[in-house]
Amino acid sequence: MSKVPLTTAGKAASSTDPRTWTTYEAASTSSAGVGLGFVLDGDGIACIDLDHALTPDGVPKPWAAEILRQAGATYAEVSPSGEGLHIFGYADVRQGRRIRRSGGFAVEVYGTGRYLAVTGERFRGAPSTLTDISALTASLTA
């Protein structure tokens, strides 16, 4: 799946130009592109992006399971690849980062200027609400 942000008219959109964004309602009824995306615009919503976090049968790898546990009851979804997870919540993340962790995996933390292709496929009954993940994002980026 292509992860390029597009306007509902099918033109290039930007993760930093609000004039190219639209509402969920307009995006979900548009035929442009191949799916939905979400822009993190610095409004206090952050995302922890876990690539290659799931085994082929959909079980979180131990390192990802620990991050999910620490995130608590907040919205988490399977990423478009089917191999990763997006964990959304409230946190003040001014500078996005990709953090290499021991064990050979990386965690990405974003809060502004980032477009994410999303699926809406909640992971294992995750709630549809967001909670405060500030302590987790701080510990991951420390």
Tab-separated table of N, CA and C in Angstrom:
chain	number	residue	atom	x	y	z
A	1	MET	N	0.842	-1.176	0.000
A	1	MET	CA	0.000	0.000	0.000
A	1	MET	C	0.890	1.243	0.000
A	2	SER	N	0.542	2.206	-0.834
A	2	SER	CA	1.254	3.477	-0.870
A	2	SER	C	0.855	4.308	0.344
A	3	LYS	N	1.841	4.969	0.957
A	3	LYS	CA	1.563	5.773	2.151
A	3	LYS	C	1.730	7.267	1.870
A	4	VAL	N	1.478	7.664	0.639
A	4	VAL	CA	1.626	9.059	0.240
A	4	VAL	C	0.356	9.827	0.581
A	5	PRO	N	0.472	10.949	1.315
A	5	PRO	CA	-0.740	11.713	1.644
A	5	PRO	C	-1.302	12.427	0.425
A	6	LEU	N	-2.604	12.293	0.241
A	6	LEU	CA	-3.302	12.943	-0.869
A	6	LEU	C	-4.494	13.726	-0.343
A	7	THR	N	-4.873	14.759	-1.081
A	7	THR	CA	-6.112	15.470	-0.781
A	7	THR	C	-7.280	14.633	-1.298
A	8	THR	N	-8.489	15.009	-0.948
A	8	THR	CA	-9.646	14.281	-1.456
A	8	THR	C	-9.806	14.461	-2.967
A	9	ALA	N	-9.110	15.446	-3.536
A	9	ALA	CA	-9.122	15.647	-4.986
A	9	ALA	C	-8.019	14.849	-5.672
A	10	GLY	N	-7.218	14.105	-4.878
A	10	GLY	CA	-6.168	13.273	-5.457
A	10	GLY	C	-4.849	13.986	-5.685
A	11	LYS	N	-4.717	15.203	-5.186
A	11	LYS	CA	-3.466	15.952	-5.322
A	11	LYS	C	-2.582	15.717	-4.100
A	12	ALA	N	-1.296	16.026	-4.240
A	12	ALA	CA	-0.357	15.823	-3.137
A	12	ALA	C	-0.773	16.661	-1.928
A	13	ALA	N	-0.736	16.036	-0.759
A	13	ALA	CA	-1.013	16.729	0.501
A	13	ALA	C	0.292	16.796	1.285
A	14	SER	N	0.288	17.589	2.338
A	14	SER	CA	1.480	17.781	3.149
A	14	SER	C	1.168	17.570	4.621
A	15	SER	N	2.097	16.936	5.330
A	15	SER	CA	1.902	16.721	6.764
A	15	SER	C	2.087	18.002	7.566
A	16	THR	N	2.540	19.071	6.907
A	16	THR	CA	2.767	20.336	7.615
A	16	THR	C	1.932	21.492	7.069
A	17	ASP	N	1.062	21.236	6.112
A	17	ASP	CA	0.234	22.299	5.531
A	17	ASP	C	-1.244	21.988	5.745
A	18	PRO	N	-1.855	22.591	6.770
A	18	PRO	CA	-3.258	22.306	7.077
A	18	PRO	C	-4.226	22.596	5.927
A	19	ARG	N	-3.824	23.421	4.981
A	19	ARG	CA	-4.707	23.707	3.842
A	19	ARG	C	-4.932	22.464	2.986
A	20	THR	N	-4.066	21.451	3.118
A	20	THR	CA	-4.205	20.234	2.316
A	20	THR	C	-4.904	19.109	3.084
A	21	TRP	N	-5.340	19.366	4.301
A	21	TRP	CA	-5.987	18.349	5.128
A	21	TRP	C	-7.504	18.454	4.994
A	22	THR	N	-8.186	17.450	5.476
A	22	THR	CA	-9.644	17.457	5.461
A	22	THR	C	-10.170	16.726	6.693
A	23	THR	N	-11.452	16.626	6.777
A	23	THR	CA	-12.083	15.933	7.907
A	23	THR	C	-12.111	14.425	7.647
A	24	TYR	N	-12.326	13.684	8.715
A	24	TYR	CA	-12.478	12.232	8.583
A	24	TYR	C	-13.662	11.912	7.658
A	25	GLU	N	-14.769	12.626	7.847
A	25	GLU	CA	-15.963	12.364	7.049
A	25	GLU	C	-15.672	12.524	5.557
A	26	ALA	N	-14.986	13.606	5.181
A	26	ALA	CA	-14.673	13.832	3.771
A	26	ALA	C	-13.675	12.796	3.257
A	27	ALA	N	-12.668	12.487	4.043
A	27	ALA	CA	-11.649	11.524	3.620
A	27	ALA	C	-12.237	10.129	3.464
A	28	SER	N	-13.110	9.743	4.385
A	28	SER	CA	-13.648	8.384	4.350
A	28	SER	C	-14.607	8.146	3.193
A	29	THR	N	-15.125	9.211	2.601
A	29	THR	CA	-16.011	9.047	1.445
A	29	THR	C	-15.316	9.363	0.127
A	30	SER	N	-14.049	9.746	0.190
A	30	SER	CA	-13.296	10.077	-1.017
A	30	SER	C	-12.814	8.811	-1.718
A	31	SER	N	-12.712	8.877	-3.036
A	31	SER	CA	-12.174	7.741	-3.803
A	31	SER	C	-10.694	7.948	-4.125
A	32	ALA	N	-10.121	9.062	-3.696
A	32	ALA	CA	-8.699	9.330	-3.944
A	32	ALA	C	-7.838	8.464	-3.030
A	33	GLY	N	-6.747	7.958	-3.556
A	33	GLY	CA	-5.812	7.193	-2.736
A	33	GLY	C	-6.297	5.791	-2.435
A	34	VAL	N	-5.590	5.132	-1.510
A	34	VAL	CA	-5.890	3.735	-1.206
A	34	VAL	C	-6.257	3.487	0.252
A	35	GLY	N	-6.423	4.533	1.021
A	35	GLY	CA	-6.771	4.353	2.423
A	35	GLY	C	-6.768	5.678	3.145
A	36	LEU	N	-6.920	5.602	4.453
A	36	LEU	CA	-6.967	6.813	5.263
A	36	LEU	C	-5.639	7.063	5.959
A	37	GLY	N	-5.420	8.328	6.275
A	37	GLY	CA	-4.235	8.716	7.021
A	37	GLY	C	-4.608	9.715	8.094
A	38	PHE	N	-3.663	9.949	8.975
A	38	PHE	CA	-3.872	10.859	10.088
A	38	PHE	C	-2.629	11.721	10.221
A	39	VAL	N	-2.824	13.031	10.373
A	39	VAL	CA	-1.705	13.953	10.539
A	39	VAL	C	-1.574	14.326	12.008
A	40	LEU	N	-0.378	14.140	12.535
A	40	LEU	CA	-0.064	14.594	13.891
A	40	LEU	C	0.369	16.042	13.761
A	41	ASP	N	-0.412	16.946	14.351
A	41	ASP	CA	-0.179	18.376	14.120
A	41	ASP	C	0.261	19.143	15.357
A	42	GLY	N	0.714	18.438	16.394
A	42	GLY	CA	1.188	19.126	17.591
A	42	GLY	C	0.084	19.504	18.555
A	43	ASP	N	-1.108	18.905	18.391
A	43	ASP	CA	-2.236	19.252	19.257
A	43	ASP	C	-2.299	18.404	20.529
A	44	GLY	N	-1.232	17.639	20.799
A	44	GLY	CA	-1.198	16.832	22.009
A	44	GLY	C	-1.449	15.357	21.779
A	45	ILE	N	-1.784	14.976	20.557
A	45	ILE	CA	-1.924	13.562	20.226
A	45	ILE	C	-0.585	13.084	19.679
A	46	ALA	N	-0.142	11.941	20.174
A	46	ALA	CA	1.142	11.376	19.747
A	46	ALA	C	0.926	9.931	19.308
A	47	CYS	N	1.903	9.419	18.569
A	47	CYS	CA	1.858	8.033	18.122
A	47	CYS	C	3.205	7.373	18.360
A	48	ILE	N	3.139	6.159	18.875
A	48	ILE	CA	4.310	5.299	18.978
A	48	ILE	C	4.141	4.266	17.876
A	49	ASP	N	5.072	4.252	16.946
A	49	ASP	CA	5.011	3.388	15.770
A	49	ASP	C	5.981	2.227	15.981
A	50	LEU	N	5.445	1.024	16.033
A	50	LEU	CA	6.251	-0.168	16.261
A	50	LEU	C	6.276	-1.004	14.980
A	51	ASP	N	7.357	-0.919	14.224
A	51	ASP	CA	7.494	-1.715	13.008
A	51	ASP	C	7.941	-3.130	13.358
A	52	HIS	N	7.459	-4.095	12.584
A	52	HIS	CA	7.844	-5.506	12.750
A	52	HIS	C	7.628	-5.975	14.194
A	53	ALA	N	6.522	-5.562	14.780
A	53	ALA	CA	6.214	-5.849	16.187
A	53	ALA	C	5.419	-7.136	16.380
A	54	LEU	N	4.841	-7.660	15.290
A	54	LEU	CA	3.984	-8.833	15.406
A	54	LEU	C	4.596	-10.039	14.704
A	55	THR	N	4.375	-11.202	15.291
A	55	THR	CA	4.790	-12.440	14.643
A	55	THR	C	3.831	-12.702	13.478
A	56	PRO	N	4.149	-13.641	12.586
A	56	PRO	CA	3.232	-13.921	11.465
A	56	PRO	C	1.807	-14.297	11.894
A	57	ASP	N	1.639	-14.830	13.101
A	57	ASP	CA	0.290	-15.159	13.558
A	57	ASP	C	-0.342	-14.044	14.392
A	58	GLY	N	0.255	-12.841	14.368
A	58	GLY	CA	-0.355	-11.674	14.994
A	58	GLY	C	-0.091	-11.497	16.474
A	59	VAL	N	0.851	-12.230	17.011
A	59	VAL	CA	1.189	-12.117	18.430
A	59	VAL	C	2.296	-11.070	18.592
A	60	PRO	N	2.157	-10.161	19.557
A	60	PRO	CA	3.223	-9.172	19.753
A	60	PRO	C	4.531	-9.852	20.183
A	61	LYS	N	5.610	-9.413	19.591
A	61	LYS	CA	6.922	-9.883	20.023
A	61	LYS	C	7.147	-9.357	21.442
A	62	PRO	N	7.993	-10.013	22.233
A	62	PRO	CA	8.147	-9.622	23.644
A	62	PRO	C	8.427	-8.140	23.865
A	63	TRP	N	9.281	-7.528	23.077
A	63	TRP	CA	9.600	-6.107	23.256
A	63	TRP	C	8.370	-5.240	22.989
A	64	ALA	N	7.555	-5.622	21.985
A	64	ALA	CA	6.347	-4.858	21.661
A	64	ALA	C	5.272	-5.079	22.730
A	65	ALA	N	5.174	-6.300	23.252
A	65	ALA	CA	4.212	-6.589	24.299
A	65	ALA	C	4.483	-5.737	25.533
A	66	GLU	N	5.760	-5.521	25.837
A	66	GLU	CA	6.109	-4.692	26.999
A	66	GLU	C	5.704	-3.232	26.774
A	67	ILE	N	5.913	-2.713	25.574
A	67	ILE	CA	5.511	-1.334	25.269
A	67	ILE	C	3.992	-1.208	25.318
A	68	LEU	N	3.275	-2.185	24.776
A	68	LEU	CA	1.809	-2.174	24.857
A	68	LEU	C	1.346	-2.177	26.315
A	69	ARG	N	1.973	-2.990	27.138
A	69	ARG	CA	1.614	-3.046	28.554
A	69	ARG	C	1.813	-1.688	29.213
A	70	GLN	N	2.941	-1.054	28.915
A	70	GLN	CA	3.240	0.251	29.502
A	70	GLN	C	2.289	1.337	28.992
A	71	ALA	N	1.801	1.199	27.762
A	71	ALA	CA	0.883	2.198	27.198
A	71	ALA	C	-0.459	2.190	27.925
A	72	GLY	N	-0.860	1.048	28.428
A	72	GLY	CA	-2.136	0.970	29.134
A	72	GLY	C	-3.323	0.969	28.186
A	73	ALA	N	-4.458	1.386	28.691
A	73	ALA	CA	-5.718	1.329	27.950
A	73	ALA	C	-5.860	2.539	27.037
A	74	THR	N	-5.218	2.478	25.886
A	74	THR	CA	-5.309	3.540	24.884
A	74	THR	C	-5.454	2.890	23.515
A	75	TYR	N	-5.852	3.669	22.526
A	75	TYR	CA	-6.090	3.135	21.183
A	75	TYR	C	-4.797	2.593	20.572
A	76	ALA	N	-4.855	1.358	20.095
A	76	ALA	CA	-3.749	0.741	19.365
A	76	ALA	C	-4.342	0.032	18.159
A	77	GLU	N	-3.658	0.134	17.025
A	77	GLU	CA	-4.140	-0.507	15.814
A	77	GLU	C	-3.008	-1.235	15.110
A	78	VAL	N	-3.391	-2.202	14.283
A	78	VAL	CA	-2.448	-2.889	13.417
A	78	VAL	C	-2.110	-1.922	12.278
A	79	SER	N	-0.838	-1.792	11.967
A	79	SER	CA	-0.411	-0.872	10.906
A	79	SER	C	-0.749	-1.452	9.532
A	80	PRO	N	-0.676	-0.646	8.471
A	80	PRO	CA	-1.036	-1.130	7.140
A	80	PRO	C	-0.230	-2.344	6.668
A	81	SER	N	0.989	-2.501	7.142
A	81	SER	CA	1.794	-3.658	6.729
A	81	SER	C	1.257	-4.962	7.305
A	82	GLY	N	0.477	-4.868	8.389
A	82	GLY	CA	-0.001	-6.049	9.084
A	82	GLY	C	1.028	-6.628	10.040
A	83	GLU	N	2.217	-6.044	10.058
A	83	GLU	CA	3.316	-6.532	10.906
A	83	GLU	C	3.649	-5.593	12.052
A	84	GLY	N	3.053	-4.413	12.046
A	84	GLY	CA	3.396	-3.404	13.039
A	84	GLY	C	2.183	-2.927	13.808
A	85	LEU	N	2.451	-2.036	14.749
A	85	LEU	CA	1.396	-1.458	15.575
A	85	LEU	C	1.574	0.047	15.670
A	86	HIS	N	0.465	0.748	15.765
A	86	HIS	CA	0.441	2.173	16.089
A	86	HIS	C	-0.258	2.293	17.435
A	87	ILE	N	0.388	2.960	18.371
A	87	ILE	CA	-0.220	3.226	19.674
A	87	ILE	C	-0.425	4.732	19.766
A	88	PHE	N	-1.676	5.166	19.895
A	88	PHE	CA	-1.997	6.586	19.972
A	88	PHE	C	-2.369	6.960	21.399
A	89	GLY	N	-2.045	8.177	21.778
A	89	GLY	CA	-2.422	8.689	23.082
A	89	GLY	C	-2.063	10.151	23.195
A	90	TYR	N	-2.204	10.684	24.388
A	90	TYR	CA	-1.872	12.082	24.631
A	90	TYR	C	-0.450	12.195	25.161
A	91	ALA	N	0.339	13.046	24.520
A	91	ALA	CA	1.709	13.321	24.971
A	91	ALA	C	2.206	14.538	24.207
A	92	ASP	N	3.095	15.271	24.818
A	92	ASP	CA	3.698	16.440	24.184
A	92	ASP	C	5.029	16.006	23.573
A	93	VAL	N	4.982	15.653	22.295
A	93	VAL	CA	6.183	15.214	21.580
A	93	VAL	C	6.479	16.265	20.516
A	94	ARG	N	7.448	17.100	20.780
A	94	ARG	CA	7.787	18.198	19.858
A	94	ARG	C	8.675	17.742	18.711
A	95	GLN	N	9.562	16.802	18.984
A	95	GLN	CA	10.512	16.337	17.975
A	95	GLN	C	10.349	14.831	17.815
A	96	GLY	N	9.921	14.402	16.633
A	96	GLY	CA	9.788	12.981	16.373
A	96	GLY	C	11.148	12.311	16.348
A	97	ARG	N	11.157	11.062	16.725
A	97	ARG	CA	12.421	10.339	16.775
A	97	ARG	C	12.231	8.878	16.423
A	98	ARG	N	13.262	8.333	15.831
A	98	ARG	CA	13.361	6.886	15.619
A	98	ARG	C	14.439	6.418	16.566
A	99	ILE	N	14.077	5.537	17.478
A	99	ILE	CA	14.995	5.117	18.521
A	99	ILE	C	15.352	3.651	18.312
A	100	ARG	N	16.620	3.388	18.093
A	100	ARG	CA	17.087	2.002	18.003
A	100	ARG	C	17.203	1.459	19.412
A	101	ARG	N	16.621	0.301	19.629
A	101	ARG	CA	16.620	-0.328	20.943
A	101	ARG	C	17.529	-1.558	20.922
A	102	SER	N	18.028	-1.928	22.083
A	102	SER	CA	18.830	-3.139	22.140
A	102	SER	C	17.949	-4.314	21.712
A	103	GLY	N	18.528	-5.240	21.010
A	103	GLY	CA	17.751	-6.354	20.477
A	103	GLY	C	17.483	-6.192	18.993
A	104	GLY	N	17.938	-5.073	18.410
A	104	GLY	CA	17.833	-4.887	16.968
A	104	GLY	C	16.533	-4.320	16.449
A	105	PHE	N	15.676	-3.809	17.309
A	105	PHE	CA	14.436	-3.219	16.816
A	105	PHE	C	14.446	-1.715	17.047
A	106	ALA	N	13.528	-1.042	16.364
A	106	ALA	CA	13.432	0.412	16.486
A	106	ALA	C	11.990	0.796	16.828
A	107	VAL	N	11.874	1.884	17.558
A	107	VAL	CA	10.583	2.453	17.939
A	107	VAL	C	10.572	3.887	17.437
A	108	GLU	N	9.474	4.300	16.826
A	108	GLU	CA	9.337	5.685	16.371
A	108	GLU	C	8.281	6.375	17.237
A	109	VAL	N	8.577	7.608	17.626
A	109	VAL	CA	7.660	8.389	18.455
A	109	VAL	C	7.459	9.735	17.764
A	110	TYR	N	6.192	10.066	17.489
A	110	TYR	CA	5.877	11.298	16.774
A	110	TYR	C	4.729	12.043	17.441
A	111	GLY	N	4.753	13.368	17.314
A	111	GLY	CA	3.667	14.181	17.834
A	111	GLY	C	3.321	15.363	16.951
A	112	THR	N	4.167	15.648	15.959
A	112	THR	CA	3.892	16.788	15.089
A	112	THR	C	4.591	16.609	13.740
A	113	GLY	N	3.962	17.160	12.696
A	113	GLY	CA	4.561	17.157	11.368
A	113	GLY	C	4.704	15.789	10.747
A	114	ARG	N	3.842	14.859	11.122
A	114	ARG	CA	3.969	13.492	10.620
A	114	ARG	C	2.623	12.991	10.116
A	115	TYR	N	2.645	12.358	8.949
A	115	TYR	CA	1.469	11.710	8.374
A	115	TYR	C	1.624	10.210	8.570
A	116	LEU	N	0.572	9.567	9.041
A	116	LEU	CA	0.577	8.121	9.232
A	116	LEU	C	-0.581	7.499	8.464
A	117	ALA	N	-0.286	6.503	7.643
A	117	ALA	CA	-1.362	5.714	7.045
A	117	ALA	C	-1.951	4.879	8.177
A	118	VAL	N	-3.262	4.869	8.291
A	118	VAL	CA	-3.922	4.161	9.387
A	118	VAL	C	-4.900	3.128	8.833
A	119	THR	N	-5.240	2.161	9.673
A	119	THR	CA	-6.139	1.088	9.244
A	119	THR	C	-7.483	1.112	9.956
A	120	GLY	N	-7.514	1.627	11.196
A	120	GLY	CA	-8.734	1.554	11.985
A	120	GLY	C	-8.979	0.156	12.531
A	121	GLU	N	-8.017	-0.762	12.332
A	121	GLU	CA	-8.140	-2.135	12.829
A	121	GLU	C	-7.578	-2.202	14.246
A	122	ARG	N	-8.471	-2.021	15.217
A	122	ARG	CA	-8.033	-2.024	16.618
A	122	ARG	C	-7.333	-3.330	16.948
A	123	PHE	N	-6.245	-3.213	17.696
A	123	PHE	CA	-5.482	-4.388	18.074
A	123	PHE	C	-6.086	-5.022	19.315
A	124	ARG	N	-6.532	-6.253	19.163
A	124	ARG	CA	-7.018	-7.078	20.277
A	124	ARG	C	-7.949	-6.341	21.244
A	125	GLY	N	-8.948	-5.701	20.705
A	125	GLY	CA	-9.942	-5.065	21.563
A	125	GLY	C	-9.482	-3.809	22.270
A	126	ALA	N	-8.438	-3.180	21.744
A	126	ALA	CA	-7.987	-1.914	22.343
A	126	ALA	C	-9.159	-0.942	22.385
A	127	PRO	N	-9.182	-0.062	23.391
A	127	PRO	CA	-10.289	0.909	23.456
A	127	PRO	C	-10.220	1.884	22.280
A	128	SER	N	-11.319	2.522	22.006
A	128	SER	CA	-11.357	3.523	20.932
A	128	SER	C	-11.048	4.913	21.466
A	129	THR	N	-10.611	4.996	22.710
A	129	THR	CA	-10.278	6.270	23.347
A	129	THR	C	-8.769	6.376	23.566
A	130	LEU	N	-8.332	7.598	23.805
A	130	LEU	CA	-6.915	7.864	24.050
A	130	LEU	C	-6.694	8.170	25.523
A	131	THR	N	-5.536	7.766	26.024
A	131	THR	CA	-5.138	8.106	27.380
A	131	THR	C	-3.763	8.758	27.333
A	132	ASP	N	-3.316	9.190	28.479
A	132	ASP	CA	-2.024	9.855	28.599
A	132	ASP	C	-0.890	8.834	28.474
A	133	ILE	N	-0.046	9.015	27.453
A	133	ILE	CA	1.104	8.135	27.259
A	133	ILE	C	2.420	8.928	27.424
A	134	SER	N	2.322	10.064	28.106
A	134	SER	CA	3.495	10.943	28.277
A	134	SER	C	4.673	10.229	28.921
A	135	ALA	N	4.412	9.497	30.001
A	135	ALA	CA	5.511	8.830	30.701
A	135	ALA	C	6.177	7.814	29.790
A	136	LEU	N	5.396	7.108	29.003
A	136	LEU	CA	5.965	6.116	28.082
A	136	LEU	C	6.777	6.783	26.982
A	137	THR	N	6.238	7.842	26.360
A	137	THR	CA	7.007	8.503	25.304
A	137	THR	C	8.282	9.103	25.868
A	138	ALA	N	8.223	9.635	27.076
A	138	ALA	CA	9.426	10.199	27.709
A	138	ALA	C	10.450	9.112	27.973
A	139	SER	N	10.015	7.952	28.448
A	139	SER	CA	10.964	6.880	28.730
A	139	SER	C	11.573	6.318	27.459
A	140	LEU	N	10.805	6.278	26.381
A	140	LEU	CA	11.328	5.757	25.122
A	140	LEU	C	12.335	6.705	24.483
A	141	THR	N	12.143	8.002	24.680
A	141	THR	CA	13.020	8.978	24.030
A	141	THR	C	14.155	9.457	24.949
A	142	ALA	N	14.212	8.944	26.178
A	142	ALA	CA	15.262	9.374	27.123
A	142	ALA	C	16.611	8.801	26.737
